[in-house]
mmCIF file of C-alpha atoms in Angstrom:
data_model
loop_
_atom_site.group_PDB
_atom_site.id
_atom_site.type_symbol
_atom_site.label_atom_id
_atom_site.label_comp_id
_atom_site.label_asym_id
_atom_site.label_seq_id
_atom_site.Cartn_x
_atom_site.Cartn_y
_atom_site.Cartn_z
ATOM 1 C CA MET A 1013 78.450 123.199 111.387
ATOM 2 C CA SER A 1014 82.042 123.315 110.160
ATOM 3 C CA GLY A 1015 83.543 120.944 107.617
ATOM 4 C CA LYS A 1016 85.452 118.683 110.001
ATOM 5 C CA PRO A 1017 82.485 117.732 112.247
ATOM 6 C CA VAL A 1018 80.365 117.042 109.144
ATOM 7 C CA ALA A 1019 83.073 114.845 107.637
ATOM 8 C CA ALA A 1020 83.512 113.022 110.940
ATOM 9 C CA ALA A 1021 79.759 112.445 111.201
ATOM 10 C CA ARG A 1022 79.641 111.070 107.661
ATOM 11 C CA ALA A 1023 82.607 108.797 108.350
ATOM 12 C CA GLY A 1024 80.895 107.575 111.505
ATOM 13 C CA ARG A 1025 77.697 106.780 109.609
ATOM 14 C CA ARG A 1026 79.669 104.930 106.923
ATOM 15 C CA GLU A 1027 81.400 102.833 109.563
ATOM 16 C CA LEU A 1028 78.101 102.034 111.290
ATOM 17 C CA ASN A 1029 76.596 101.082 107.939
ATOM 18 C CA LYS A 1030 79.578 98.877 107.178
ATOM 19 C CA GLN A 1031 79.307 97.122 110.542
ATOM 20 C CA ASP A 1032 75.571 96.618 110.053
ATOM 21 C CA LYS A 1033 76.149 94.993 106.662
ATOM 22 C CA LEU A 1034 78.834 92.757 108.123
ATOM 23 C CA ARG A 1035 76.478 91.664 110.912
ATOM 24 C CA ARG A 1036 73.655 90.927 108.455
ATOM 25 C CA ILE A 1037 75.945 88.972 106.124
ATOM 26 C CA THR A 1038 77.398 86.952 109.015
ATOM 27 C CA ASP A 1039 73.959 86.164 110.465
ATOM 28 C CA ALA A 1040 72.551 85.191 107.061
ATOM 29 C CA ALA A 1041 75.524 82.954 106.258
ATOM 30 C CA ARG A 1042 75.335 81.222 109.643
ATOM 31 C CA LYS A 1043 71.605 80.486 109.289
ATOM 32 C CA LEU A 1044 71.839 79.206 105.720
ATOM 33 C CA PHE A 1045 74.924 77.062 106.319
ATOM 34 C CA ILE A 1046 73.229 75.412 109.297
ATOM 35 C CA ALA A 1047 69.852 75.016 107.557
ATOM 36 C CA ASN A 1048 71.020 73.935 104.083
ATOM 37 C CA GLY A 1049 74.587 72.732 104.564
ATOM 38 C CA TYR A 1050 77.682 74.170 102.949
ATOM 39 C CA ASP A 1051 77.221 72.589 99.513
ATOM 40 C CA GLU A 1052 73.592 73.660 99.089
ATOM 41 C CA ALA A 1053 73.904 77.208 100.435
ATOM 42 C CA SER A 1054 74.766 79.765 97.756
ATOM 43 C CA THR A 1055 76.390 83.170 97.968
ATOM 44 C CA ARG A 1056 73.395 84.648 96.130
ATOM 45 C CA GLU A 1057 70.992 83.250 98.743
ATOM 46 C CA ILE A 1058 73.156 84.639 101.512
ATOM 47 C CA ALA A 1059 73.277 88.064 99.877
ATOM 48 C CA VAL A 1060 69.475 88.111 99.443
ATOM 49 C CA LYS A 1061 68.851 87.052 103.039
ATOM 50 C CA ALA A 1062 71.317 89.688 104.268
ATOM 51 C CA GLY A 1063 69.676 92.373 102.126
ATOM 52 C CA VAL A 1064 72.874 93.322 100.292
ATOM 53 C CA ALA A 1065 74.073 93.175 96.704
ATOM 54 C CA LEU A 1066 76.165 90.174 95.717
ATOM 55 C CA GLY A 1067 79.091 92.493 94.967
ATOM 56 C CA THR A 1068 78.827 93.977 98.456
ATOM 57 C CA LEU A 1069 78.997 90.486 99.979
ATOM 58 C CA PHE A 1070 82.319 89.863 98.217
ATOM 59 C CA LEU A 1071 83.797 92.963 99.840
ATOM 60 C CA TYR A 1072 83.675 91.039 103.127
ATOM 61 C CA ALA A 1073 84.582 87.539 101.930
ATOM 62 C CA ALA A 1074 86.340 86.313 98.783
ATOM 63 C CA ASN A 1075 84.052 83.308 98.197
ATOM 64 C CA LYS A 1076 81.707 80.875 99.920
ATOM 65 C CA ARG A 1077 84.457 79.211 101.956
ATOM 66 C CA ASP A 1078 85.627 82.600 103.120
ATOM 67 C CA LEU A 1079 82.053 83.324 104.246
ATOM 68 C CA LEU A 1080 82.088 80.167 106.334
ATOM 69 C CA PHE A 1081 85.249 81.296 108.110
ATOM 70 C CA LEU A 1082 83.808 84.792 108.495
ATOM 71 C CA VAL A 1083 80.988 83.280 110.548
ATOM 72 C CA VAL A 1084 83.317 81.711 113.114
ATOM 73 C CA ASN A 1085 86.474 83.827 113.175
ATOM 74 C CA ASP A 1086 85.525 86.520 115.703
ATOM 75 C CA GLU A 1087 84.321 84.004 118.277
ATOM 76 C CA LEU A 1088 87.217 81.670 117.574
ATOM 77 C CA GLU A 1089 89.723 84.456 118.226
ATOM 78 C CA GLU A 1090 88.101 85.030 121.612
ATOM 79 C CA VAL A 1091 88.314 81.300 122.339
ATOM 80 C CA ALA A 1092 92.013 81.249 121.425
ATOM 81 C CA ASP A 1093 92.578 84.170 123.802
ATOM 82 C CA LYS A 1094 90.805 82.229 126.580
ATOM 83 C CA ALA A 1095 93.011 79.213 125.885
ATOM 84 C CA THR A 1096 96.140 81.362 126.095
ATOM 85 C CA ALA A 1097 94.968 82.932 129.353
ATOM 86 C CA ALA A 1098 94.526 79.460 130.859
ATOM 87 C CA LEU A 1099 98.260 78.685 130.570
ATOM 88 C CA ARG A 1100 100.003 78.209 133.926
ATOM 89 C CA SER A 1101 103.626 77.485 134.760
ATOM 90 C CA ASP A 1102 102.866 75.608 137.995
ATOM 91 C CA VAL A 1103 100.664 72.752 136.734
ATOM 92 C CA SER A 1104 101.278 69.571 134.771
ATOM 93 C CA LEU A 1105 101.365 69.442 130.994
ATOM 94 C CA ILE A 1106 98.107 67.488 130.790
ATOM 95 C CA LYS A 1107 96.312 70.029 133.002
ATOM 96 C CA ASN A 1108 97.533 72.876 130.817
ATOM 97 C CA LEU A 1109 96.458 71.065 127.659
ATOM 98 C CA ILE A 1110 92.963 70.246 128.896
ATOM 99 C CA ALA A 1111 92.478 73.784 130.246
ATOM 100 C CA ALA A 1112 93.513 75.199 126.863
ATOM 101 C CA PHE A 1113 91.401 72.840 124.770
ATOM 102 C CA ARG A 1114 88.264 73.068 126.922
ATOM 103 C CA PRO A 1115 87.182 76.442 125.424
ATOM 104 C CA LEU A 1116 87.571 74.978 121.927
ATOM 105 C CA TYR A 1117 85.397 71.977 122.780
ATOM 106 C CA GLU A 1118 82.777 74.316 124.220
ATOM 107 C CA PHE A 1119 82.940 76.508 121.117
ATOM 108 C CA PHE A 1120 82.810 73.729 118.517
ATOM 109 C CA GLY A 1121 80.192 71.830 120.505
ATOM 110 C CA HIS A 1122 77.802 74.790 120.626
ATOM 111 C CA GLU A 1123 76.826 74.413 116.957
ATOM 112 C CA PRO A 1124 78.249 71.017 115.922
ATOM 113 C CA LYS A 1125 76.782 71.093 112.411
ATOM 114 C CA LEU A 1126 78.488 74.392 111.631
ATOM 115 C CA SER A 1127 81.683 73.187 113.325
ATOM 116 C CA ARG A 1128 81.811 70.034 111.201
ATOM 117 C CA LEU A 1129 81.483 72.156 108.063
ATOM 118 C CA THR A 1130 84.217 74.541 109.204
ATOM 119 C CA LEU A 1131 86.687 71.796 110.097
ATOM 120 C CA ARG A 1132 85.971 70.018 106.818
ATOM 121 C CA GLU A 1133 86.460 73.062 104.631
ATOM 122 C CA MET A 1134 89.638 74.316 106.295
ATOM 123 C CA MET A 1135 91.668 71.282 105.208
ATOM 124 C CA PHE A 1136 94.340 72.341 102.675
ATOM 125 C CA TYR A 1137 92.598 75.680 102.127
ATOM 126 C CA GLU A 1138 94.329 78.967 102.768
ATOM 127 C CA SER A 1139 93.121 81.443 100.115
ATOM 128 C CA GLY A 1140 90.909 84.336 101.106
ATOM 129 C CA LEU A 1141 91.313 86.862 103.902
ATOM 130 C CA GLN A 1142 89.008 85.066 106.351
ATOM 131 C CA ALA A 1143 90.534 81.659 105.631
ATOM 132 C CA LYS A 1144 94.007 83.064 106.301
ATOM 133 C CA ARG A 1145 92.713 84.555 109.528
ATOM 134 C CA PHE A 1146 91.355 81.139 110.523
ATOM 135 C CA ILE A 1147 94.743 79.553 109.779
ATOM 136 C CA HIS A 1148 96.427 82.256 111.877
ATOM 137 C CA ILE A 1149 94.186 81.418 114.842
ATOM 138 C CA ARG A 1150 94.985 77.731 114.448
ATOM 139 C CA GLN A 1151 98.704 78.537 114.376
ATOM 140 C CA LYS A 1152 98.286 80.504 117.589
ATOM 141 C CA MET A 1153 96.946 77.351 119.246
ATOM 142 C CA ILE A 1154 99.849 75.306 117.898
ATOM 143 C CA GLU A 1155 102.316 77.831 119.317
ATOM 144 C CA LEU A 1156 100.508 77.610 122.652
ATOM 145 C CA CYS A 1157 100.979 73.823 122.641
ATOM 146 C CA LYS A 1158 104.682 74.295 121.966
ATOM 147 C CA GLU A 1159 104.937 76.709 124.882
ATOM 148 C CA MET A 1160 103.189 74.242 127.187
ATOM 149 C CA VAL A 1161 105.662 71.547 126.203
ATOM 150 C CA ARG A 1162 108.566 73.945 126.786
ATOM 151 C CA ILE A 1163 107.268 74.755 130.269
ATOM 152 C CA ALA A 1164 106.838 71.058 131.054
ATOM 153 C CA GLN A 1165 110.417 70.433 129.997
ATOM 154 C CA LEU A 1166 111.700 73.233 132.217
ATOM 155 C CA ARG A 1167 109.835 71.598 135.104
ATOM 156 C CA ASN A 1168 111.563 68.267 134.262
ATOM 157 C CA GLU A 1169 108.185 66.674 133.652
ATOM 158 C CA ILE A 1170 109.208 65.463 130.193
ATOM 159 C CA GLN A 1171 112.467 64.748 128.379
ATOM 160 C CA ILE A 1172 112.331 65.853 124.745
ATOM 161 C CA GLY A 1173 115.526 67.859 124.239
ATOM 162 C CA ASN A 1174 115.275 70.506 121.549
ATOM 163 C CA ARG A 1175 112.271 68.852 119.917
ATOM 164 C CA TYR A 1176 109.636 70.559 122.034
ATOM 165 C CA ARG A 1177 108.314 72.416 118.993
ATOM 166 C CA LYS A 1178 107.639 69.179 117.128
ATOM 167 C CA ALA A 1179 106.119 67.688 120.282
ATOM 168 C CA GLY A 1180 103.734 70.658 120.498
ATOM 169 C CA GLU A 1181 102.657 70.108 116.898
ATOM 170 C CA ILE A 1182 101.999 66.424 117.608
ATOM 171 C CA LEU A 1183 99.880 67.222 120.666
ATOM 172 C CA PHE A 1184 97.802 69.675 118.629
ATOM 173 C CA ALA A 1185 97.393 67.035 115.915
ATOM 174 C CA VAL A 1186 95.997 64.655 118.546
ATOM 175 C CA PHE A 1187 93.480 67.349 119.510
ATOM 176 C CA GLN A 1188 92.434 67.771 115.873
ATOM 177 C CA ILE A 1189 91.815 64.045 115.492
ATOM 178 C CA GLU A 1190 89.900 63.747 118.748
ATOM 179 C CA ILE A 1191 87.636 66.768 118.228
ATOM 180 C CA ARG A 1192 86.685 65.565 114.742
ATOM 181 C CA LYS A 1193 85.866 62.138 116.147
ATOM 182 C CA TRP A 1194 83.842 63.777 118.916
ATOM 183 C CA LEU A 1195 81.872 65.950 116.490
ATOM 184 C CA ALA A 1196 81.255 63.019 114.133
ATOM 185 C CA ALA A 1197 79.554 60.912 116.832
ATOM 186 C CA ALA A 1198 75.980 59.942 115.923
ATOM 187 C CA ARG A 1199 74.641 61.089 119.281
ATOM 188 C CA ARG A 1200 75.776 64.468 120.526
ATOM 189 C CA PRO A 1201 78.390 63.826 123.239
ATOM 190 C CA THR A 1202 79.029 66.164 126.136
ATOM 191 C CA VAL A 1203 82.079 68.387 126.412
ATOM 192 C CA GLU A 1204 83.236 66.360 129.421
ATOM 193 C CA THR A 1205 83.021 63.107 127.449
ATOM 194 C CA GLY A 1206 85.064 64.615 124.634
ATOM 195 C CA LEU A 1207 87.689 65.962 127.015
ATOM 196 C CA ARG A 1208 88.021 62.592 128.754
ATOM 197 C CA ASP A 1209 88.725 60.883 125.434
ATOM 198 C CA LEU A 1210 91.156 63.665 124.499
ATOM 199 C CA GLU A 1211 92.952 63.377 127.827
ATOM 200 C CA GLU A 1212 93.376 59.617 127.400
ATOM 201 C CA SER A 1213 95.013 60.080 123.990
ATOM 202 C CA LEU A 1214 97.205 62.956 125.171
ATOM 203 C CA GLN A 1215 98.372 60.952 128.171
ATOM 204 C CA ILE A 1216 99.684 58.236 125.850
ATOM 205 C CA VAL A 1217 101.788 60.807 123.977
ATOM 206 C CA ILE A 1218 102.969 62.472 127.188
ATOM 207 C CA ALA A 1219 104.029 59.098 128.602
ATOM 208 C CA GLY A 1220 106.361 58.730 125.622
ATOM 209 C CA LEU A 1221 107.719 62.243 126.098
ATOM 210 C CA SER A 1222 108.413 61.519 129.755
ATOM 211 C CA LYS A 1223 110.988 58.834 128.973
ATOM 212 C CA ARG A 1224 114.586 59.963 128.792
ATOM 213 C CA GLN A 1225 115.833 59.487 125.239
ATOM 214 C CA GLU A 1226 118.951 60.008 123.175
ATOM 215 C CA LEU A 1227 117.951 62.826 120.849
#
């Protein structure tokens, strides 16, 4: 066997080993965060459960918060892509918003305990590769809201002048408030219940955007 095939085979094994470690770390972190909570789970416990050295764990995440974001980021990116794909230029603003936010409600509602931890820890926190990735995904959703507002303005559904970007940020902020309230409910609510409450709040904002104003 010549040198190049051998080197390629070794590189392939290294990559497979790396992916296996990442999977084990992610699975271990998910289980311990859900079982023990964020504050009680430790990076050492996660490393032991994953079967890796503590130093190896920190190659994949800078700290415990970064591990929490590592657990959700891949799936959340897929959800953000689904939300983007739901955008249509021929429907009302509220229909676009609910279609975009539905995948997020389904995602966060799947494991509400983990979701509550993630949403709590992301406030004012941007250090670490995985945390920055999480923030990037959130920004993608904000930009999507801005685009939905822009489309609604082009369709003469709303009157907001050149402030559609700010309006998009406000609509996303409403979503953030409503999904936290939904996840904090004592009894686990359904996705449909959460979306109905979200739609009611969004409609109030949209009603204000629909009025012609001097801007």
